[in-house]
């Protein structure tokens, strides 16, 4: 039996892991903990819990994800995104479990317009990105068995994300402005969740074969916020108009990279996975949403 602990429940990725946990045909016991049940920013609480409840894998889905708010609420963002991952890595080393941690395309500044590999220079343009990068560095400094997966534009039918916000806005707004020149790869949280389970299955089979470190995962293809919103509007016959605007018009809140397409060759080759195109995955997600609504 493989014991897996998932932090950051009921966030969208934790929920996606919950809904896909039967896909890898693993004999596993997965436990999902909310912030109230297990706060990753409290080292003593974490250690006491993990000593009492030994695990083989910890998937850290807990994070401070409010990108705009992080600019002013810096202390909280730093504690959760930069410091707490170091606690998890330290405990992974001490208590001998493997850590899977999620990071972001926002560690890049978006100035280089070509798919970004894991070893490319990181220069976050906002405080959230700075804290996520610091969290990666904290983990790597412990030289433990830790896999950091950077992803981009995560969405699903659950929680507060680009898709659910768009659907909510479309019921109250007639015109929704979207950038046509902010580019990345929208990533369906269920696809990422399945990949995380597959990575756990493979590492579990052969721990020495898969090098720890940073991996990029996003759906295939490139889209602008406008492309994504337009596709959703078409699929659901939304009445709200999607208006294309230059990214430079969206200056309020935290800065964001204009280009953050992740190169996925390393994860594809290492774990021999195929990655669905964002349009195909969006369709799966919207079908799921339709069945949910009906
Ligand atoms: N969403 C995106 O577009 C995106 C893109 C790239 C990368 N990522 C990364 O993907 C990962 C998963 O994101 P997500 O979209 O699932 O985020 P999410 O829906 O905001 O979920 C994050 C969860 O973490 C919990 N949390 C916050 N502080 C905590 C703490 N100290 N201890 C334990 N739990 C805590 C939150 O609880 P509360 O609600 O109670 O605070 C929430 O349930 C994150 O690492 C994020 O940085 C996300």
mmCIF file of C-alpha atoms and ligand atoms in Angstrom:
data_model
loop_
_atom_site.group_PDB
_atom_site.id
_atom_site.type_symbol
_atom_site.label_atom_id
_atom_site.label_comp_id
_atom_site.label_asym_id
_atom_site.label_seq_id
_atom_site.Cartn_x
_atom_site.Cartn_y
_atom_site.Cartn_z
ATOM 1 C CA UNK A 1 0.000 0.000 0.000
ATOM 2 C CA UNK A 2 1.359 3.421 -0.996
ATOM 3 C CA UNK A 3 0.472 6.242 1.378
ATOM 4 C CA UNK A 4 0.028 9.609 -0.303
ATOM 5 C CA UNK A 5 -0.723 12.873 1.444
ATOM 6 C CA UNK A 6 -2.230 15.728 -0.564
ATOM 7 C CA UNK A 7 -2.107 19.205 0.958
ATOM 8 C CA UNK A 8 -4.131 22.214 -0.194
ATOM 9 C CA UNK A 9 -7.543 20.569 -0.272
ATOM 10 C CA UNK A 10 -10.123 21.570 -1.496
ATOM 11 C CA UNK A 11 -8.135 23.654 -3.994
ATOM 12 C CA UNK A 12 -8.652 22.864 -7.682
ATOM 13 C CA UNK A 13 -5.567 20.659 -8.140
ATOM 14 C CA UNK A 14 -6.175 18.734 -4.899
ATOM 15 C CA UNK A 15 -9.732 18.117 -6.073
ATOM 16 C CA UNK A 16 -8.497 17.063 -9.520
ATOM 17 C CA UNK A 17 -6.197 14.525 -7.814
ATOM 18 C CA UNK A 18 -9.147 13.256 -5.794
ATOM 19 C CA UNK A 19 -11.231 12.748 -8.943
ATOM 20 C CA UNK A 20 -8.434 10.911 -10.800
ATOM 21 C CA UNK A 21 -6.866 8.873 -8.017
ATOM 22 C CA UNK A 22 -8.193 5.585 -9.405
ATOM 23 C CA UNK A 23 -6.609 6.064 -12.844
ATOM 24 C CA UNK A 24 -3.100 4.716 -12.149
ATOM 25 C CA UNK A 25 -4.159 1.248 -10.893
ATOM 26 C CA UNK A 26 -2.138 1.759 -7.759
ATOM 27 C CA UNK A 27 -2.773 0.194 -4.417
ATOM 28 C CA UNK A 28 -2.847 3.537 -2.675
ATOM 29 C CA UNK A 29 -4.273 5.278 0.304
ATOM 30 C CA UNK A 30 -4.625 8.973 -0.410
ATOM 31 C CA UNK A 31 -5.386 11.466 2.337
ATOM 32 C CA UNK A 32 -6.471 15.016 1.515
ATOM 33 C CA UNK A 33 -5.873 17.772 4.045
ATOM 34 C CA UNK A 34 -7.220 21.306 4.091
ATOM 35 C CA UNK A 35 -5.352 24.290 5.503
ATOM 36 C CA UNK A 36 -7.452 24.009 8.684
ATOM 37 C CA UNK A 37 -6.482 20.341 9.093
ATOM 38 C CA UNK A 38 -2.806 20.685 8.155
ATOM 39 C CA UNK A 39 -1.143 24.047 7.684
ATOM 40 C CA UNK A 40 2.057 23.682 5.636
ATOM 41 C CA UNK A 41 3.361 26.902 7.161
ATOM 42 C CA UNK A 42 3.497 25.321 10.654
ATOM 43 C CA UNK A 43 6.610 23.188 10.839
ATOM 44 C CA UNK A 44 5.867 21.618 14.232
ATOM 45 C CA UNK A 45 2.308 20.708 13.268
ATOM 46 C CA UNK A 46 3.579 19.158 10.035
ATOM 47 C CA UNK A 47 6.287 17.146 11.718
ATOM 48 C CA UNK A 48 3.983 15.863 14.474
ATOM 49 C CA UNK A 49 1.414 14.807 11.891
ATOM 50 C CA UNK A 50 3.948 13.129 9.595
ATOM 51 C CA UNK A 51 5.674 11.297 12.431
ATOM 52 C CA UNK A 52 2.328 9.851 13.516
ATOM 53 C CA UNK A 53 1.153 9.166 9.956
ATOM 54 C CA UNK A 54 4.090 7.973 7.836
ATOM 55 C CA UNK A 55 3.745 8.522 4.104
ATOM 56 C CA UNK A 56 5.600 7.577 0.931
ATOM 57 C CA UNK A 57 4.599 10.627 -1.147
ATOM 58 C CA UNK A 58 3.444 14.154 -0.404
ATOM 59 C CA UNK A 59 1.841 16.143 -3.213
ATOM 60 C CA UNK A 60 1.907 19.782 -2.222
ATOM 61 C CA UNK A 61 -1.073 21.533 -3.801
ATOM 62 C CA UNK A 62 -1.166 24.138 -1.053
ATOM 63 C CA UNK A 63 -0.194 27.611 -2.183
ATOM 64 C CA UNK A 64 -0.998 31.281 -1.946
ATOM 65 C CA UNK A 65 -2.502 31.695 -5.424
ATOM 66 C CA UNK A 66 -4.023 35.185 -5.388
ATOM 67 C CA UNK A 67 -1.554 36.809 -7.753
ATOM 68 C CA UNK A 68 -2.810 40.400 -7.410
ATOM 69 C CA UNK A 69 -3.313 40.278 -3.655
ATOM 70 C CA UNK A 70 0.198 38.874 -3.173
ATOM 71 C CA UNK A 71 1.609 42.285 -4.179
ATOM 72 C CA UNK A 72 0.313 43.797 -0.925
ATOM 73 C CA UNK A 73 -0.156 40.715 1.277
ATOM 74 C CA UNK A 74 3.521 39.871 0.889
ATOM 75 C CA UNK A 75 4.195 38.291 4.274
ATOM 76 C CA UNK A 76 1.500 35.640 3.821
ATOM 77 C CA UNK A 77 2.475 34.892 0.215
ATOM 78 C CA UNK A 78 6.125 34.486 1.257
ATOM 79 C CA UNK A 79 5.345 32.229 4.220
ATOM 80 C CA UNK A 80 3.163 29.846 2.201
ATOM 81 C CA UNK A 81 4.930 29.853 -1.178
ATOM 82 C CA UNK A 82 8.573 30.466 -0.287
ATOM 83 C CA UNK A 83 9.180 29.234 3.269
ATOM 84 C CA UNK A 84 6.730 26.342 3.722
ATOM 85 C CA UNK A 85 8.042 24.312 0.721
ATOM 86 C CA UNK A 86 11.408 24.305 2.524
ATOM 87 C CA UNK A 87 9.716 22.747 5.571
ATOM 88 C CA UNK A 88 8.223 20.048 3.363
ATOM 89 C CA UNK A 89 11.580 19.288 1.727
ATOM 90 C CA UNK A 90 13.332 19.165 5.076
ATOM 91 C CA UNK A 91 10.747 16.705 6.384
ATOM 92 C CA UNK A 92 10.927 14.691 3.154
ATOM 93 C CA UNK A 93 14.634 14.212 3.801
ATOM 94 C CA UNK A 94 14.267 13.482 7.516
ATOM 95 C CA UNK A 95 11.259 11.171 7.263
ATOM 96 C CA UNK A 96 12.187 9.645 3.923
ATOM 97 C CA UNK A 97 9.270 10.410 1.631
ATOM 98 C CA UNK A 98 9.161 11.802 -1.908
ATOM 99 C CA UNK A 99 7.877 15.332 -2.394
ATOM 100 C CA UNK A 100 5.949 16.434 -5.475
ATOM 101 C CA UNK A 101 5.544 20.198 -5.535
ATOM 102 C CA UNK A 102 3.729 22.448 -7.996
ATOM 103 C CA UNK A 103 5.194 25.667 -9.335
ATOM 104 C CA UNK A 104 4.326 28.129 -12.049
ATOM 105 C CA UNK A 105 5.149 29.663 -15.429
ATOM 106 C CA UNK A 106 5.141 33.016 -13.567
ATOM 107 C CA UNK A 107 8.768 32.375 -12.547
ATOM 108 C CA UNK A 108 9.559 33.653 -16.081
ATOM 109 C CA UNK A 109 9.383 37.282 -17.190
ATOM 110 C CA UNK A 110 7.814 36.544 -20.570
ATOM 111 C CA UNK A 111 10.339 38.497 -22.627
ATOM 112 C CA UNK A 112 11.792 35.479 -24.411
ATOM 113 C CA UNK A 113 9.308 34.324 -27.032
ATOM 114 C CA UNK A 114 10.165 30.656 -27.406
ATOM 115 C CA UNK A 115 8.980 27.612 -25.419
ATOM 116 C CA UNK A 116 10.673 27.779 -22.041
ATOM 117 C CA UNK A 117 12.852 24.926 -20.827
ATOM 118 C CA UNK A 118 13.535 24.062 -17.195
ATOM 119 C CA UNK A 119 17.073 25.473 -17.257
ATOM 120 C CA UNK A 120 16.225 28.866 -18.742
ATOM 121 C CA UNK A 121 16.848 31.948 -16.553
ATOM 122 C CA UNK A 122 14.002 32.838 -14.211
ATOM 123 C CA UNK A 123 13.072 36.481 -13.570
ATOM 124 C CA UNK A 124 9.581 36.752 -12.050
ATOM 125 C CA UNK A 125 7.716 39.976 -12.793
ATOM 126 C CA UNK A 126 5.390 39.828 -9.782
ATOM 127 C CA UNK A 127 5.627 39.010 -6.097
ATOM 128 C CA UNK A 128 3.687 35.742 -6.425
ATOM 129 C CA UNK A 129 6.234 34.565 -9.009
ATOM 130 C CA UNK A 130 9.106 35.618 -6.751
ATOM 131 C CA UNK A 131 7.713 33.597 -3.848
ATOM 132 C CA UNK A 132 7.070 30.538 -6.031
ATOM 133 C CA UNK A 133 10.632 30.699 -7.358
ATOM 134 C CA UNK A 134 11.988 31.041 -3.814
ATOM 135 C CA UNK A 135 9.916 27.959 -2.853
ATOM 136 C CA UNK A 136 11.550 25.965 -5.661
ATOM 137 C CA UNK A 137 14.985 27.091 -4.482
ATOM 138 C CA UNK A 138 14.221 26.124 -0.883
ATOM 139 C CA UNK A 139 13.282 22.635 -2.029
ATOM 140 C CA UNK A 140 16.291 22.171 -4.317
ATOM 141 C CA UNK A 141 18.637 23.300 -1.530
ATOM 142 C CA UNK A 142 17.650 20.247 0.520
ATOM 143 C CA UNK A 143 18.906 17.810 -2.170
ATOM 144 C CA UNK A 144 16.126 15.403 -1.385
ATOM 145 C CA UNK A 145 13.851 13.289 -3.560
ATOM 146 C CA UNK A 146 11.652 16.121 -4.825
ATOM 147 C CA UNK A 147 9.915 16.669 -8.154
ATOM 148 C CA UNK A 148 8.867 20.241 -8.914
ATOM 149 C CA UNK A 149 6.283 20.541 -11.668
ATOM 150 C CA UNK A 150 5.820 23.973 -13.186
ATOM 151 C CA UNK A 151 2.502 24.457 -14.921
ATOM 152 C CA UNK A 152 0.540 27.277 -16.562
ATOM 153 C CA UNK A 153 -3.019 28.679 -16.652
ATOM 154 C CA UNK A 154 -4.559 25.866 -14.631
ATOM 155 C CA UNK A 155 -8.325 25.559 -14.995
ATOM 156 C CA UNK A 156 -11.103 23.092 -14.230
ATOM 157 C CA UNK A 157 -14.772 23.071 -13.367
ATOM 158 C CA UNK A 158 -13.828 23.420 -9.699
ATOM 159 C CA UNK A 159 -12.888 26.487 -7.669
ATOM 160 C CA UNK A 160 -11.901 29.958 -8.720
ATOM 161 C CA UNK A 161 -9.980 29.843 -12.003
ATOM 162 C CA UNK A 162 -9.949 31.482 -15.414
ATOM 163 C CA UNK A 163 -12.774 29.276 -16.769
ATOM 164 C CA UNK A 164 -15.116 29.553 -13.781
ATOM 165 C CA UNK A 165 -14.478 33.314 -13.554
ATOM 166 C CA UNK A 166 -15.267 33.700 -17.262
ATOM 167 C CA UNK A 167 -18.529 31.764 -16.916
ATOM 168 C CA UNK A 168 -19.526 33.843 -13.884
ATOM 169 C CA UNK A 169 -18.697 37.111 -15.645
ATOM 170 C CA UNK A 170 -20.635 36.090 -18.751
ATOM 171 C CA UNK A 171 -23.852 35.980 -16.746
ATOM 172 C CA UNK A 172 -23.533 39.607 -15.615
ATOM 173 C CA UNK A 173 -21.380 41.386 -18.228
ATOM 174 C CA UNK A 174 -22.198 42.121 -21.853
ATOM 175 C CA UNK A 175 -18.623 42.742 -22.969
ATOM 176 C CA UNK A 176 -15.619 40.863 -21.660
ATOM 177 C CA UNK A 177 -12.222 42.229 -22.642
ATOM 178 C CA UNK A 178 -9.449 39.673 -23.162
ATOM 179 C CA UNK A 179 -5.828 40.041 -24.225
ATOM 180 C CA UNK A 180 -5.051 38.660 -27.679
ATOM 181 C CA UNK A 181 -1.286 38.938 -27.206
ATOM 182 C CA UNK A 182 -0.811 37.293 -23.796
ATOM 183 C CA UNK A 183 0.201 33.765 -24.683
ATOM 184 C CA UNK A 184 0.633 30.510 -22.817
ATOM 185 C CA UNK A 185 -0.868 27.026 -22.681
ATOM 186 C CA UNK A 186 -4.113 26.607 -20.747
ATOM 187 C CA UNK A 187 -3.808 23.427 -18.687
ATOM 188 C CA UNK A 188 -6.706 21.251 -17.579
ATOM 189 C CA UNK A 189 -6.156 20.408 -13.908
ATOM 190 C CA UNK A 190 -7.402 16.835 -14.456
ATOM 191 C CA UNK A 191 -4.670 16.240 -17.076
ATOM 192 C CA UNK A 192 -2.009 17.464 -14.665
ATOM 193 C CA UNK A 193 -3.497 15.348 -11.877
ATOM 194 C CA UNK A 194 -3.343 12.195 -14.041
ATOM 195 C CA UNK A 195 0.294 12.933 -14.832
ATOM 196 C CA UNK A 196 1.088 13.337 -11.133
ATOM 197 C CA UNK A 197 -0.442 9.916 -10.400
ATOM 198 C CA UNK A 198 1.488 8.412 -13.313
ATOM 199 C CA UNK A 199 4.755 9.910 -12.024
ATOM 200 C CA UNK A 200 4.071 8.438 -8.580
ATOM 201 C CA UNK A 201 3.355 5.051 -10.180
ATOM 202 C CA UNK A 202 6.602 5.126 -12.157
ATOM 203 C CA UNK A 203 8.821 6.365 -9.323
ATOM 204 C CA UNK A 204 7.296 3.746 -7.096
ATOM 205 C CA UNK A 205 8.138 1.016 -9.612
ATOM 206 C CA UNK A 206 11.700 2.150 -10.101
ATOM 207 C CA UNK A 207 12.888 4.896 -7.747
ATOM 208 C CA UNK A 208 16.367 5.204 -9.262
ATOM 209 C CA UNK A 209 15.275 5.692 -12.836
ATOM 210 C CA UNK A 210 13.684 9.129 -12.570
ATOM 211 C CA UNK A 211 15.861 12.074 -11.679
ATOM 212 C CA UNK A 212 14.397 14.518 -9.141
ATOM 213 C CA UNK A 213 14.310 18.190 -10.133
ATOM 214 C CA UNK A 214 12.202 20.603 -12.142
ATOM 215 C CA UNK A 215 9.789 19.480 -14.881
ATOM 216 C CA UNK A 216 7.423 21.516 -17.055
ATOM 217 C CA UNK A 217 3.891 20.318 -17.720
ATOM 218 C CA UNK A 218 1.139 22.139 -19.612
ATOM 219 C CA UNK A 219 -1.303 21.110 -22.314
ATOM 220 C CA UNK A 220 0.007 21.173 -25.889
ATOM 221 C CA UNK A 221 -0.509 24.222 -28.065
ATOM 222 C CA UNK A 222 -0.489 27.951 -27.513
ATOM 223 C CA UNK A 223 -3.423 30.239 -26.794
ATOM 224 C CA UNK A 224 -4.174 33.787 -25.820
ATOM 225 C CA UNK A 225 -6.670 34.605 -23.097
ATOM 226 C CA UNK A 226 -8.878 35.793 -25.977
ATOM 227 C CA UNK A 227 -8.602 32.436 -27.831
ATOM 228 C CA UNK A 228 -9.541 30.518 -24.712
ATOM 229 C CA UNK A 229 -12.498 32.771 -23.863
ATOM 230 C CA UNK A 230 -13.703 32.766 -27.472
ATOM 231 C CA UNK A 231 -13.701 28.956 -27.547
ATOM 232 C CA UNK A 232 -15.732 28.776 -24.310
ATOM 233 C CA UNK A 233 -18.184 31.399 -25.604
ATOM 234 C CA UNK A 234 -18.713 29.477 -28.843
ATOM 235 C CA UNK A 235 -19.185 26.158 -27.064
ATOM 236 C CA UNK A 236 -21.750 27.521 -24.577
ATOM 237 C CA UNK A 237 -23.397 30.110 -26.836
ATOM 238 C CA UNK A 238 -22.601 32.724 -24.233
ATOM 239 C CA UNK A 239 -24.309 36.035 -24.911
ATOM 240 C CA UNK A 240 -21.404 38.131 -23.612
ATOM 241 C CA UNK A 241 -19.160 39.492 -26.387
ATOM 242 C CA UNK A 242 -15.476 38.665 -26.068
ATOM 243 C CA UNK A 243 -13.540 41.754 -27.104
ATOM 244 C CA UNK A 244 -9.899 41.418 -28.145
ATOM 245 C CA UNK A 245 -7.625 43.947 -26.478
ATOM 246 C CA UNK A 246 -3.854 44.370 -26.356
ATOM 247 C CA UNK A 247 -2.226 43.002 -23.210
ATOM 248 C CA UNK A 248 -0.836 46.488 -22.555
ATOM 249 C CA UNK A 249 -4.405 47.599 -21.712
ATOM 250 C CA UNK A 250 -4.466 45.301 -18.671
ATOM 251 C CA UNK A 251 -2.222 47.229 -16.364
ATOM 252 C CA UNK A 252 -4.116 46.950 -13.086
ATOM 253 C CA UNK A 253 -2.883 44.516 -10.426
ATOM 254 C CA UNK A 254 0.287 42.449 -10.592
ATOM 255 C CA UNK A 255 2.376 42.332 -13.787
ATOM 256 C CA UNK A 256 2.150 39.069 -15.684
ATOM 257 C CA UNK A 257 4.386 37.550 -18.381
ATOM 258 C CA UNK A 258 3.156 38.218 -21.914
ATOM 259 C CA UNK A 259 4.586 34.887 -23.090
ATOM 260 C CA UNK A 260 4.946 31.812 -20.870
ATOM 261 C CA UNK A 261 4.664 28.737 -23.066
ATOM 262 C CA UNK A 262 6.460 25.879 -21.306
ATOM 263 C CA UNK A 263 8.594 23.397 -23.224
ATOM 264 C CA UNK A 264 7.473 19.910 -22.133
ATOM 265 C CA UNK A 265 10.084 17.702 -23.785
ATOM 266 C CA UNK A 266 11.781 16.742 -20.505
ATOM 267 C CA UNK A 267 8.638 15.439 -18.783
ATOM 268 C CA UNK A 268 7.416 13.734 -21.978
ATOM 269 C CA UNK A 269 10.689 11.906 -22.530
ATOM 270 C CA UNK A 270 11.448 11.081 -18.902
ATOM 271 C CA UNK A 271 8.048 9.653 -18.031
ATOM 272 C CA UNK A 272 6.982 8.656 -21.571
ATOM 273 C CA UNK A 273 3.723 10.544 -21.413
ATOM 274 C CA UNK A 274 1.652 12.040 -24.188
ATOM 275 C CA UNK A 275 0.147 15.454 -23.594
ATOM 276 C CA UNK A 276 -3.296 16.403 -24.922
ATOM 277 C CA UNK A 277 -3.793 19.643 -26.877
ATOM 278 C CA UNK A 278 -5.474 22.444 -24.893
ATOM 279 C CA UNK A 279 -8.485 22.518 -27.249
ATOM 280 C CA UNK A 280 -9.108 18.790 -26.812
ATOM 281 C CA UNK A 281 -8.801 19.093 -23.028
ATOM 282 C CA UNK A 282 -11.018 22.162 -22.864
ATOM 283 C CA UNK A 283 -13.669 20.178 -24.735
ATOM 284 C CA UNK A 284 -13.398 17.334 -22.169
ATOM 285 C CA UNK A 285 -13.699 19.836 -19.372
ATOM 286 C CA UNK A 286 -16.715 21.558 -20.937
ATOM 287 C CA UNK A 287 -18.433 18.198 -21.531
ATOM 288 C CA UNK A 288 -17.906 17.451 -17.872
ATOM 289 C CA UNK A 289 -19.371 20.842 -17.001
ATOM 290 C CA UNK A 290 -22.385 20.258 -19.264
ATOM 291 C CA UNK A 291 -23.133 16.907 -17.593
ATOM 292 C CA UNK A 292 -22.748 18.594 -14.239
ATOM 293 C CA UNK A 293 -25.173 21.371 -15.109
ATOM 294 C CA UNK A 294 -27.809 19.117 -16.731
HETATM 295 N N1 LIG B 1 -4.280 28.321 -10.849
HETATM 296 C C1 LIG B 1 -3.370 28.559 -11.789
HETATM 297 O O1 LIG B 1 -3.641 29.162 -12.830
HETATM 298 C C2 LIG B 1 -1.961 28.048 -11.600
HETATM 299 C C3 LIG B 1 -1.041 28.235 -12.652
HETATM 300 C C4 LIG B 1 0.261 27.760 -12.478
HETATM 301 C C5 LIG B 1 0.620 27.119 -11.293
HETATM 302 N N2 LIG B 1 -0.300 26.974 -10.286
HETATM 303 C C6 LIG B 1 0.117 26.297 -9.056
HETATM 304 O O2 LIG B 1 -0.635 25.110 -8.955
HETATM 305 C C7 LIG B 1 -0.800 24.756 -7.573
HETATM 306 C C8 LIG B 1 -2.249 24.433 -7.303
HETATM 307 O O3 LIG B 1 -3.035 25.595 -7.581
HETATM 308 P P1 LIG B 1 -4.621 25.611 -7.477
HETATM 309 O O4 LIG B 1 -5.120 26.287 -8.690
HETATM 310 O O5 LIG B 1 -5.119 24.255 -7.096
HETATM 311 O O6 LIG B 1 -4.787 26.624 -6.237
HETATM 312 P P2 LIG B 1 -6.052 26.856 -5.308
HETATM 313 O O7 LIG B 1 -7.292 26.364 -5.952
HETATM 314 O O8 LIG B 1 -5.972 28.285 -4.890
HETATM 315 O O9 LIG B 1 -5.747 25.920 -4.057
HETATM 316 C C9 LIG B 1 -4.741 26.205 -3.128
HETATM 317 C C10 LIG B 1 -5.133 25.565 -1.839
HETATM 318 O O10 LIG B 1 -4.064 25.738 -0.901
HETATM 319 C C11 LIG B 1 -4.639 26.019 0.353
HETATM 320 N N3 LIG B 1 -3.686 26.663 1.247
HETATM 321 C C12 LIG B 1 -3.271 27.950 1.263
HETATM 322 N N4 LIG B 1 -2.400 28.141 2.246
HETATM 323 C C13 LIG B 1 -2.238 26.952 2.885
HETATM 324 C C14 LIG B 1 -1.462 26.511 3.985
HETATM 325 N N5 LIG B 1 -0.678 27.359 4.662
HETATM 326 N N6 LIG B 1 -1.540 25.218 4.358
HETATM 327 C C15 LIG B 1 -2.341 24.355 3.705
HETATM 328 N N7 LIG B 1 -3.126 24.718 2.659
HETATM 329 C C16 LIG B 1 -3.065 26.001 2.247
HETATM 330 C C17 LIG B 1 -5.821 26.919 0.017
HETATM 331 O O11 LIG B 1 -6.706 26.996 1.108
HETATM 332 P P3 LIG B 1 -7.502 28.369 1.411
HETATM 333 O O12 LIG B 1 -8.446 28.532 0.274
HETATM 334 O O13 LIG B 1 -8.127 28.078 2.726
HETATM 335 O O14 LIG B 1 -6.463 29.451 1.457
HETATM 336 C C18 LIG B 1 -6.394 26.174 -1.187
HETATM 337 O O15 LIG B 1 -7.257 25.143 -0.786
HETATM 338 C C19 LIG B 1 -0.237 25.934 -6.776
HETATM 339 O O16 LIG B 1 1.071 25.610 -6.358
HETATM 340 C C20 LIG B 1 -0.173 27.059 -7.776
HETATM 341 O O17 LIG B 1 0.843 27.982 -7.462
HETATM 342 C C21 LIG B 1 -1.589 27.412 -10.418
#
